[in-house]
GROMACS .gro file of C-alpha atoms in nm:
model
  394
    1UNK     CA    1   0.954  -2.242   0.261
    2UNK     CA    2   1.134  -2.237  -0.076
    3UNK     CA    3   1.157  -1.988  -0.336
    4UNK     CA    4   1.322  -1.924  -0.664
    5UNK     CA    5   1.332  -1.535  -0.814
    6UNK     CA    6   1.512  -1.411  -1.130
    7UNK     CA    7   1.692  -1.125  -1.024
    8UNK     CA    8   1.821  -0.924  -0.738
    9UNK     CA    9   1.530  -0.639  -0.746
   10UNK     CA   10   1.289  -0.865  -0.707
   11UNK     CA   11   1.467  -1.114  -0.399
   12UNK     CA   12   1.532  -0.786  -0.227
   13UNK     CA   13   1.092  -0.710  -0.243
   14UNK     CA   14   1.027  -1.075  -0.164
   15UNK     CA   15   1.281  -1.121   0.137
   16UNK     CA   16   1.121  -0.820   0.261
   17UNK     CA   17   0.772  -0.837   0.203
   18UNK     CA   18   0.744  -1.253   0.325
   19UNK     CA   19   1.057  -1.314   0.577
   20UNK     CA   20   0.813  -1.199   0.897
   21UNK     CA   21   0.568  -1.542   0.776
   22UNK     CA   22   0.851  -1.789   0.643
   23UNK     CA   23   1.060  -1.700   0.912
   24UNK     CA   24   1.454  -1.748   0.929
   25UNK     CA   25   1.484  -2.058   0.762
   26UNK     CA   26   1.284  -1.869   0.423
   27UNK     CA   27   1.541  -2.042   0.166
   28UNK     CA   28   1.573  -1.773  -0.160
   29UNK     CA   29   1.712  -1.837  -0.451
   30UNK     CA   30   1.796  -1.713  -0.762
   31UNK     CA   31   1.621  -1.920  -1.081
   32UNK     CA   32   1.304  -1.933  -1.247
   33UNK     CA   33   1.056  -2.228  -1.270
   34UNK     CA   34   1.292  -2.459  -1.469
   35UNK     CA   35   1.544  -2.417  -1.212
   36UNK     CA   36   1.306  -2.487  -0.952
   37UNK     CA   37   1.180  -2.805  -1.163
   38UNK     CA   38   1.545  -2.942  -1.209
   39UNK     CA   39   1.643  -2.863  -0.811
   40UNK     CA   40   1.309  -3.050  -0.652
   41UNK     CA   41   1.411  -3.330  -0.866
   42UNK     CA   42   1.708  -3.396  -0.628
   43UNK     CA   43   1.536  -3.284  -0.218
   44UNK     CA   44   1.240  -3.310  -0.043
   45UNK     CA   45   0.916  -3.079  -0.123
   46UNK     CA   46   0.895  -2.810   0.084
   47UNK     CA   47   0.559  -2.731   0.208
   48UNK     CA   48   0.530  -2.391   0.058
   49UNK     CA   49   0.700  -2.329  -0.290
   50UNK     CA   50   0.735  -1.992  -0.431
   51UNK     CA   51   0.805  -1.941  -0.834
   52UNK     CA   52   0.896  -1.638  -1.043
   53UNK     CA   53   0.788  -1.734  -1.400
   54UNK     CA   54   0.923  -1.401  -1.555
   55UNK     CA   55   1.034  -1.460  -1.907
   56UNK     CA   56   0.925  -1.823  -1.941
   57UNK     CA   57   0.803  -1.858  -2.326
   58UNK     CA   58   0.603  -2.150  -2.217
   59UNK     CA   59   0.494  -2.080  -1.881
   60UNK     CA   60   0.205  -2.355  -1.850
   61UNK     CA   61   0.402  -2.640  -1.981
   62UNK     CA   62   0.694  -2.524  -1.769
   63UNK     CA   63   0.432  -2.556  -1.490
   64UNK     CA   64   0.327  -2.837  -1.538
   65UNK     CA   65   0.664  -3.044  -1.553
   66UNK     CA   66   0.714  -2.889  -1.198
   67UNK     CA   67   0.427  -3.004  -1.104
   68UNK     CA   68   0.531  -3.357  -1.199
   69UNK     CA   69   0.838  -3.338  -0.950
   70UNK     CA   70   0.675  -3.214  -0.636
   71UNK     CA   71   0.447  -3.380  -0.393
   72UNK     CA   72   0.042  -3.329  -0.466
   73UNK     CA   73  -0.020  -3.130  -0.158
   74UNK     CA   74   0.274  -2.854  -0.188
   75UNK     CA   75   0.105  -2.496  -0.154
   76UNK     CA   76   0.257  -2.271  -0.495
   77UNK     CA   77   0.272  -1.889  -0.502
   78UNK     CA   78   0.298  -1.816  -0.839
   79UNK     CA   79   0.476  -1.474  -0.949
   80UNK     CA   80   0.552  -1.306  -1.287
   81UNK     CA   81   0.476  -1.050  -1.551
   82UNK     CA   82   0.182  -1.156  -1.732
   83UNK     CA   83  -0.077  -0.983  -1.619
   84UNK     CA   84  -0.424  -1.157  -1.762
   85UNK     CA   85  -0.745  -1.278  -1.607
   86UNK     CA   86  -0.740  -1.582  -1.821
   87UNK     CA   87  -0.358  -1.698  -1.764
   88UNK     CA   88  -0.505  -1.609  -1.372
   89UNK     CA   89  -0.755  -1.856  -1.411
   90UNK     CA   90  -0.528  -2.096  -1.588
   91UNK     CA   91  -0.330  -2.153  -1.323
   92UNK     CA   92  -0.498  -2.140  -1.004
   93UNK     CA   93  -0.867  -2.320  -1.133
   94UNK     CA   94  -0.665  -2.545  -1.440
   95UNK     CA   95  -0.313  -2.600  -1.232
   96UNK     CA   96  -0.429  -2.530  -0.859
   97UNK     CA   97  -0.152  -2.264  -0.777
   98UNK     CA   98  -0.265  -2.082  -0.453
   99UNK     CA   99  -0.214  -1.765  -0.581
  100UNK     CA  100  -0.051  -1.599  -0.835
  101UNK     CA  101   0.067  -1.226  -0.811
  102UNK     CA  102   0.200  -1.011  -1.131
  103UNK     CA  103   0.470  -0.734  -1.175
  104UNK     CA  104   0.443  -0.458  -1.042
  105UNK     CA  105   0.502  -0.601  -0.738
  106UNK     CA  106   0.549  -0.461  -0.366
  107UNK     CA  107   0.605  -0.579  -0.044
  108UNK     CA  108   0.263  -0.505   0.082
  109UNK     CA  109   0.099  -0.705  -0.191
  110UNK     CA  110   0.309  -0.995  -0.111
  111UNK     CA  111   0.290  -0.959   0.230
  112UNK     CA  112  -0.094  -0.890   0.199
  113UNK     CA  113  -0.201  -1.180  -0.065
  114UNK     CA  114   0.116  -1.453  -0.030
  115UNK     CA  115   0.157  -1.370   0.365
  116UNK     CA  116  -0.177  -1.563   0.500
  117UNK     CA  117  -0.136  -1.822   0.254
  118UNK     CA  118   0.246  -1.881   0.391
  119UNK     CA  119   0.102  -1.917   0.754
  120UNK     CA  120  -0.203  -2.175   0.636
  121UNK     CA  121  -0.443  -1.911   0.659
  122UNK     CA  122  -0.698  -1.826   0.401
  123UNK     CA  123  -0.679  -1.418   0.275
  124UNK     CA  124  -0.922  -1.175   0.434
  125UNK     CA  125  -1.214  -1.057   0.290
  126UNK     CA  126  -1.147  -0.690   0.317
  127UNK     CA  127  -1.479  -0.479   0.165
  128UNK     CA  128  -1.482  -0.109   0.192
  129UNK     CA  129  -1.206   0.151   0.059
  130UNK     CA  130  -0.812   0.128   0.170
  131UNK     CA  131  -0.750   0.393   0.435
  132UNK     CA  132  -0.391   0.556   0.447
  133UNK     CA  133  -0.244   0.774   0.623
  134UNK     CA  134  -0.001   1.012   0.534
  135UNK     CA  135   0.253   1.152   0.819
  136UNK     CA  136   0.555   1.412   0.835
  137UNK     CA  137   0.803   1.342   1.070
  138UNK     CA  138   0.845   1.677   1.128
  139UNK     CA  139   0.699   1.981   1.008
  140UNK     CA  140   0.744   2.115   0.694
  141UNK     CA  141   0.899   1.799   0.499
  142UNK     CA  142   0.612   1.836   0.264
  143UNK     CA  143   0.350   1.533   0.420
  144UNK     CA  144   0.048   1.735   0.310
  145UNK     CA  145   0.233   1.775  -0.024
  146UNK     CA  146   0.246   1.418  -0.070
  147UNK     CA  147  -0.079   1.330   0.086
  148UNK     CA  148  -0.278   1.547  -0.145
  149UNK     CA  149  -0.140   1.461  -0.478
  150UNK     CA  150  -0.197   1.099  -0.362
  151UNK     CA  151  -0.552   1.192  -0.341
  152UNK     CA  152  -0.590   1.353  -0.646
  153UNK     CA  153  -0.407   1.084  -0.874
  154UNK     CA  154  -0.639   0.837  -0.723
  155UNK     CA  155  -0.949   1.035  -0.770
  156UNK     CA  156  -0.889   1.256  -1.124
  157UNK     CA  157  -0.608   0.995  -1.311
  158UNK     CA  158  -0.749   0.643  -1.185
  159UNK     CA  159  -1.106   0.719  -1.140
  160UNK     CA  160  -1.138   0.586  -0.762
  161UNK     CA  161  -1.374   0.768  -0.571
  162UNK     CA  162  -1.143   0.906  -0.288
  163UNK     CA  163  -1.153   1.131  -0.027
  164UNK     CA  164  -0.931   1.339   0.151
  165UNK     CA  165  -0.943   1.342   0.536
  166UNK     CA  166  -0.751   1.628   0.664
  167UNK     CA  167  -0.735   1.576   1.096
  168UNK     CA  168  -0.564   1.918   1.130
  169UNK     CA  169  -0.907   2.083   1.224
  170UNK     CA  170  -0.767   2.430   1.237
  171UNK     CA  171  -0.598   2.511   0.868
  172UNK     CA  172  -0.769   2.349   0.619
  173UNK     CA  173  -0.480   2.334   0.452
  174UNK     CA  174  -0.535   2.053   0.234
  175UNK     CA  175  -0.858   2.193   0.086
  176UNK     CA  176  -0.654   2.538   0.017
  177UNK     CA  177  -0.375   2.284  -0.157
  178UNK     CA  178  -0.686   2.154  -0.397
  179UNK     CA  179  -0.853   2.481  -0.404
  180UNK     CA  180  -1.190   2.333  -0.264
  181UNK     CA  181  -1.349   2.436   0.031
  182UNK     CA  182  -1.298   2.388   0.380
  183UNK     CA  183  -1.622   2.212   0.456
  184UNK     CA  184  -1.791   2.164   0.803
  185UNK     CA  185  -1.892   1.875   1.019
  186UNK     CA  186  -1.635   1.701   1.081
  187UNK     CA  187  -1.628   1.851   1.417
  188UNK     CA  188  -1.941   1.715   1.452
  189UNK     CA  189  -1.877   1.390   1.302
  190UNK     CA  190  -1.599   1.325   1.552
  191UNK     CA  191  -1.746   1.458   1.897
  192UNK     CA  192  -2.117   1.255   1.810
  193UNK     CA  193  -2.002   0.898   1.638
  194UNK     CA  194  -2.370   0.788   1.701
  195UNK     CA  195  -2.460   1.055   1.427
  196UNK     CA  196  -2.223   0.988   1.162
  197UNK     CA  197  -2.377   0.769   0.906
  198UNK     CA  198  -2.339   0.859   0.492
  199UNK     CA  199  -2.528   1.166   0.398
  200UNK     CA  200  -2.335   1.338   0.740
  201UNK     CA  201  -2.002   1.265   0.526
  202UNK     CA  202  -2.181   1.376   0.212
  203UNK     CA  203  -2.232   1.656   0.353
  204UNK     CA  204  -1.919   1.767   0.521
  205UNK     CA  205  -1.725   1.649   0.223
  206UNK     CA  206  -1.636   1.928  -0.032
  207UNK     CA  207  -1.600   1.800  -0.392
  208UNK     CA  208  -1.256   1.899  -0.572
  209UNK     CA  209  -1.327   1.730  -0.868
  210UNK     CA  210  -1.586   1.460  -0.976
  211UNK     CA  211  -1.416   1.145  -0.774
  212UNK     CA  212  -1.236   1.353  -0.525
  213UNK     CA  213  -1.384   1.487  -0.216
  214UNK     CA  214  -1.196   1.678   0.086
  215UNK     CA  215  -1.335   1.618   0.441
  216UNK     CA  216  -1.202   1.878   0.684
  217UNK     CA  217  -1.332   2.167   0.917
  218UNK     CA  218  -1.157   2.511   1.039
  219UNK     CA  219  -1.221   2.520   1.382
  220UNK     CA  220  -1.137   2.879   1.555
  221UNK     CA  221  -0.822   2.896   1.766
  222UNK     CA  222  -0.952   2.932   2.080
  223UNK     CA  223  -1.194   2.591   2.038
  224UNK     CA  224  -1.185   2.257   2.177
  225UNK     CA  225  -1.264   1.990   1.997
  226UNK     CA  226  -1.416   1.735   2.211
  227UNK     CA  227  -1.323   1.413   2.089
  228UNK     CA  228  -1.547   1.089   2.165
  229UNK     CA  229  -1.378   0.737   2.220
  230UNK     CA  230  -1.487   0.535   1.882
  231UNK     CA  231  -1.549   0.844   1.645
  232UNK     CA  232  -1.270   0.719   1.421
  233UNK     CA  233  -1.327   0.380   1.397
  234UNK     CA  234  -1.709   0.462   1.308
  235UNK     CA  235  -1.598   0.767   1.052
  236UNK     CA  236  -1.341   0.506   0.904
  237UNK     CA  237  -1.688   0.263   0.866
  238UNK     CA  238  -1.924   0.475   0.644
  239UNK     CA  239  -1.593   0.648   0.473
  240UNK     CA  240  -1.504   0.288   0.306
  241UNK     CA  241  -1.831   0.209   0.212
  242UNK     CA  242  -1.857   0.536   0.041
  243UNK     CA  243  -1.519   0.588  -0.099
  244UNK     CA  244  -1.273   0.353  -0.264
  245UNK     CA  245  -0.971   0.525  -0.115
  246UNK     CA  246  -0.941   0.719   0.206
  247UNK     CA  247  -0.612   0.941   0.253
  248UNK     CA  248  -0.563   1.074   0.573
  249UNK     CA  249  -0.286   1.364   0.625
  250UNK     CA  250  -0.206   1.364   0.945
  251UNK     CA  251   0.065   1.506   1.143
  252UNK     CA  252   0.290   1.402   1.377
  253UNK     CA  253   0.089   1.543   1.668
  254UNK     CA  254   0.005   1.373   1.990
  255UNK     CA  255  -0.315   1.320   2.056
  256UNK     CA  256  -0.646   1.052   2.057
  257UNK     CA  257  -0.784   1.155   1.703
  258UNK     CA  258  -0.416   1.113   1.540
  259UNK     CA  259  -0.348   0.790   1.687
  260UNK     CA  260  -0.720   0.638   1.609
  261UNK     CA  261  -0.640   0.703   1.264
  262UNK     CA  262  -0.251   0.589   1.292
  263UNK     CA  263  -0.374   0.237   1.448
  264UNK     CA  264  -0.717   0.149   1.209
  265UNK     CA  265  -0.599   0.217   0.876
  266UNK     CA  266  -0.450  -0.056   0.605
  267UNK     CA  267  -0.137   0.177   0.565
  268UNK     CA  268   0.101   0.436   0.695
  269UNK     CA  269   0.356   0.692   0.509
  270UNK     CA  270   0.604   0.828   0.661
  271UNK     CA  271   0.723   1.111   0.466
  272UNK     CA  272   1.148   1.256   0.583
  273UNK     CA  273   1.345   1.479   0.427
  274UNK     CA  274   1.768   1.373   0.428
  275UNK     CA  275   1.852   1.558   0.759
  276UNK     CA  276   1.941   1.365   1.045
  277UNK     CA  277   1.676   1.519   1.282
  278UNK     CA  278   1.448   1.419   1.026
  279UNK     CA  279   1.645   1.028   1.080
  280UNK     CA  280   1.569   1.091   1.447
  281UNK     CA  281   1.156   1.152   1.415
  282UNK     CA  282   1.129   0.846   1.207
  283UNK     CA  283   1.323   0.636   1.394
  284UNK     CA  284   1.066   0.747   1.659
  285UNK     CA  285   0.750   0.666   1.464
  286UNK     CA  286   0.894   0.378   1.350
  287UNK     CA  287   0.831   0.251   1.690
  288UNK     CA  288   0.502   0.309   1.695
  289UNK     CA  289   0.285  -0.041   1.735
  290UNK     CA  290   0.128  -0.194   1.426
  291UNK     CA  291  -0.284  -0.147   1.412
  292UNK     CA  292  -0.490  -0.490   1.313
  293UNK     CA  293  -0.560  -0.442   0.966
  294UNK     CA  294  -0.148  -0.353   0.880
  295UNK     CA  295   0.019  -0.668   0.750
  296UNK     CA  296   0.345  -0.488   0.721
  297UNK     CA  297   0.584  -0.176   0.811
  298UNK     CA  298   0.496   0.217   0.694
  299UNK     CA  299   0.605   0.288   0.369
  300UNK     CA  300   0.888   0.530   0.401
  301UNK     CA  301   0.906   0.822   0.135
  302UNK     CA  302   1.244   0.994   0.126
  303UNK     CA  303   1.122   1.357   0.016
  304UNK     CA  304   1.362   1.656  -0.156
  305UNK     CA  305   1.686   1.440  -0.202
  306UNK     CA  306   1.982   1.591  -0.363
  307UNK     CA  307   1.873   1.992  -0.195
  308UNK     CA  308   2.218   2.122  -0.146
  309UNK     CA  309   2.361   1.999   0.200
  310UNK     CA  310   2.163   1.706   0.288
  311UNK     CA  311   2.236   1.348   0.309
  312UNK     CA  312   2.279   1.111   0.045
  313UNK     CA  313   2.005   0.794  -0.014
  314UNK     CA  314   2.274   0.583   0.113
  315UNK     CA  315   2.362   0.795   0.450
  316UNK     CA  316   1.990   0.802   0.531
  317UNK     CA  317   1.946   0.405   0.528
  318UNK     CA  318   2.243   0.366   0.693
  319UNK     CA  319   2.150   0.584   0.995
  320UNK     CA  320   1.757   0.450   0.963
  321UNK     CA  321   1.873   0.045   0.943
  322UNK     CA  322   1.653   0.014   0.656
  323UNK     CA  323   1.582   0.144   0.277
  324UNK     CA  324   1.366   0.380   0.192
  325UNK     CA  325   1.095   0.285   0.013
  326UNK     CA  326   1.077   0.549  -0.259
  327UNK     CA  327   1.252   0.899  -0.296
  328UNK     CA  328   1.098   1.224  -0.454
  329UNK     CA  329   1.376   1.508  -0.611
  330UNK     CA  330   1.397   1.778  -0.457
  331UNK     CA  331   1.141   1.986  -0.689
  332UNK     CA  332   1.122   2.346  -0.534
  333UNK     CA  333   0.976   2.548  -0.869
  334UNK     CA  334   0.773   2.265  -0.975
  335UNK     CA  335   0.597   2.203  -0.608
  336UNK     CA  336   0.587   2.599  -0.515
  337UNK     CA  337   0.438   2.681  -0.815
  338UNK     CA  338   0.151   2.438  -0.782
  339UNK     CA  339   0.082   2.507  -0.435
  340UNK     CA  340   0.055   2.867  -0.499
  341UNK     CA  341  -0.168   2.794  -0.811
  342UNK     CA  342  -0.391   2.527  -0.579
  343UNK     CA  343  -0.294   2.310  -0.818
  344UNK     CA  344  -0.180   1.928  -0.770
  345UNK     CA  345   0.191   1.871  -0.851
  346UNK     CA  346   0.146   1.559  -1.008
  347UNK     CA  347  -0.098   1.694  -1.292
  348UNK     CA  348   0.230   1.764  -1.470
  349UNK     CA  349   0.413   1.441  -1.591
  350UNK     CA  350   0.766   1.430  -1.508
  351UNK     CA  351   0.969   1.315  -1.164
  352UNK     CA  352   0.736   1.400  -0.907
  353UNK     CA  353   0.444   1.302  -1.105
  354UNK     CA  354   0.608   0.942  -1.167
  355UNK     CA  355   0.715   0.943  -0.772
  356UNK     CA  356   0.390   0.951  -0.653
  357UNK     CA  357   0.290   0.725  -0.872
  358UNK     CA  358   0.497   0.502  -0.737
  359UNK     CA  359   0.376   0.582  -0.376
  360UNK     CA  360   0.021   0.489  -0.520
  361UNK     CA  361   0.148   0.156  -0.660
  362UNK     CA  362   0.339   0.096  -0.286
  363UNK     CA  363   0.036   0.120  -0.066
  364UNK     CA  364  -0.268   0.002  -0.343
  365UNK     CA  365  -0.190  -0.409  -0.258
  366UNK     CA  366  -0.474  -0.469  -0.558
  367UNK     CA  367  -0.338  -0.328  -0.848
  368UNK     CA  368  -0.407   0.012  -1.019
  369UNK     CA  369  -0.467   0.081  -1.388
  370UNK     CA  370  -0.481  -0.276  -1.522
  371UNK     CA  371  -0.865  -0.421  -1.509
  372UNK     CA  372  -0.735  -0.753  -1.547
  373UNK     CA  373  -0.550  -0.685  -1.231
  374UNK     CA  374  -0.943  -0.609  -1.093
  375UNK     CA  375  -1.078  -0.936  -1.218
  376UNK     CA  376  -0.765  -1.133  -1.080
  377UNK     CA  377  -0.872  -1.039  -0.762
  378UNK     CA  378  -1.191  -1.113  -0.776
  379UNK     CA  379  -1.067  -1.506  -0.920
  380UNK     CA  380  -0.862  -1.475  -0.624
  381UNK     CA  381  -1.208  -1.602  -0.394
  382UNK     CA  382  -1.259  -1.838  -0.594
  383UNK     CA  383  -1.237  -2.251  -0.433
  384UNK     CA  384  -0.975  -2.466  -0.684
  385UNK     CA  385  -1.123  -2.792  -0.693
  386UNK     CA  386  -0.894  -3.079  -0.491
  387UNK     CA  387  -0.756  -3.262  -0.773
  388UNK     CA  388  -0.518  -3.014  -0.980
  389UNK     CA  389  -0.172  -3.091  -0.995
  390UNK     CA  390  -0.093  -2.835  -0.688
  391UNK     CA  391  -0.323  -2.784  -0.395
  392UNK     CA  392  -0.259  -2.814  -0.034
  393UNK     CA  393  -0.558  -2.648   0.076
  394UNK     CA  394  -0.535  -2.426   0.416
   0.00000   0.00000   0.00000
């Protein structure tokens, strides 16, 4: 596989979003489309081509002179930052590019839309809502924090109808967070799967605003819930056909109903604070296997940076191996004040508000407030006829 990117930001996303399907011999380099045009000129066609047409003034002409260079049958992924059904259209039904993904991108979108492609496979069909889960690596680094603002952007700002599934079965504490009520049957839900269908998760689920729902129960102390093998997986079922997100806060706690949900979801979070014991827990759930339906590794939010004698961005990636995904300040007023309120911390723009933001952007793979970005996806299914320029067909 070949590829040619404009700048750094976006090499470093594409390395690690599509290096687990090109494999070691990915070749990555720096240009845009006219670049690629002049170098395929001089070598071979590789089977899979990938081109960043950012800032191209004449993007379809500029297509189609590569097109006149490489062999008929090369596979093109197509990335840039024009962000239109039609230019969609344009190139994969007028030009026959495989696919074609605009900016904002992230590596689960590549590694979600460009991945299959890479490996001759045709994309999924994946119907129902996106499941994520949200998980602390320890207590108190503010998961729940994260996990219900996530919720409540999708729900109140973008108009998805989401729920909130809170596992902890004994607080409630993410209902208290969105001052809605702790609801009930989820208990029941869980410990009879053959009973869950969608007016049981109507019914358990407690609105907190007119797309937003919380599902949770507050079990006494001294009561065992007794889970049933499957109760997730069939929850999970009539939760996606009901709901366009599903955001699951649950803690890094041992047991069946927590790992169900860690293993069947699209996503993961893994929300740290910069301490090194909070290093050590994520290096531990970092080794936790990969469920079916995740096409690539949690999303790891680096929460409170800069609180007086922590570790730097830099120190934490160094002792993880890896960068962080994203990083929220360290907002104590800001966050206190809207938990004691039961308020969201994100209905106030500024940092945090713009940080989980960018969390929604990271695990949404379709695209968020855009409804071109909608109708792009939907072209997406559509079969390019044989004899455009591009084409190899998988």
């Amino acid at each position: 596989m070949l590829g040619f990117v404009a700048d750094a930001a976006t090499e470093a996303l594409v390395r690690d979003g599509l290096t687990e399907f090109a494999g070691p011999d990915f070749d990555l380099r720096r240009g845009n489309v006219r670049t690629a045009t002049t170098a395929l000129q001089k070598q071979n066609t590789p089977r899979v081509l990938l081109v960043d047409i950012a800032g191209e003034d004449h993007p379809i002409s500029a297509l189609r002179d590569l097109a006149r260079v490489v062999e008929p049958d090369v596979s093109v992924l197509l990335i840039g930052a024009l962000d239109s059904a039609d230019f969609y259209r344009e190139v994969t039904r007028g030009l026959g590019v495989a696919e074609y993904l605009p900016r904002p991108l992230t590596r689960e979108k590549l590694a979600r839309q460009f991945g299959p492609l890479i490996l001759g496979q045709a994309p999924e069909a994946d119907m129902g809502g996106r499941c994520v889960t949200v998980t602390g690596v320890r207590g108190g680094v503010g998961a729940t924090t994260v996990a219900v603002n996530l919720a409540w952007l999708f729900g109140v700002v973008m108009h998805r109808h989401t729920v909130l599934l809170d596992p902890d079965l004994y607080r409630g504490l993410a209902a208290f967070l969105l001052d809605a009520r702790v609801g009930s049957g989820l208990r029941q839900a869980l410990e009879s799967p053959d009973r869950i269908d969608v007016l049981l998760a109507e019914r358990a689920a407690s609105p907190a605003a007119d797309r937003l729902h919380v599902l949770s129960d507050q079990l006494d102390f001294m009561t065992e819930l007794a889970y049933a093998p499957g109760a997730v997986a069939a929850l999970l079922r009539v939760l996606r056909n009901r709901y366009n997100f599903i955001v699951a806060d649950v803690p890094f706690v041992s047991n069946a109903f927590n790992r169900d949900l860690l293993l069947q979801v699209h996503q993961r979070v893994f929300v740290l604070e910069p301490t090194l014991a909070s290093v050590r827990e994520a290096l531990r759930l970092l080794d936790l296997p990969v469920g079916p339906a995740q096409k690539h590794r949690p999303v790891l939010v680096l929460n409170r940076l800069g609180r007086p004698g922590t570790l730097t961005r830099q120190q934490v990636e160094e002792a993880l191996k890896t960068h962080v995904d994203m990083v929220i300040p360290d907002l104590p007023r800001q966050v206190g004040n809207a938990a004691t309120l039961g308020e969201p911390a994100a209905a106030a723009r500024g940092a945090f508000r713009n940080a989980i933001m960018d969390l929604a952007r990271q695990v949404d793979a379709v695209g968020l407030l855009d409804v071109a970005s909608a109708d792009a996806t939907v072209a997406a299914g559509a079969t390019k006829p044989k004899w455009f320029s591009f084409g190899r067909q998988s």
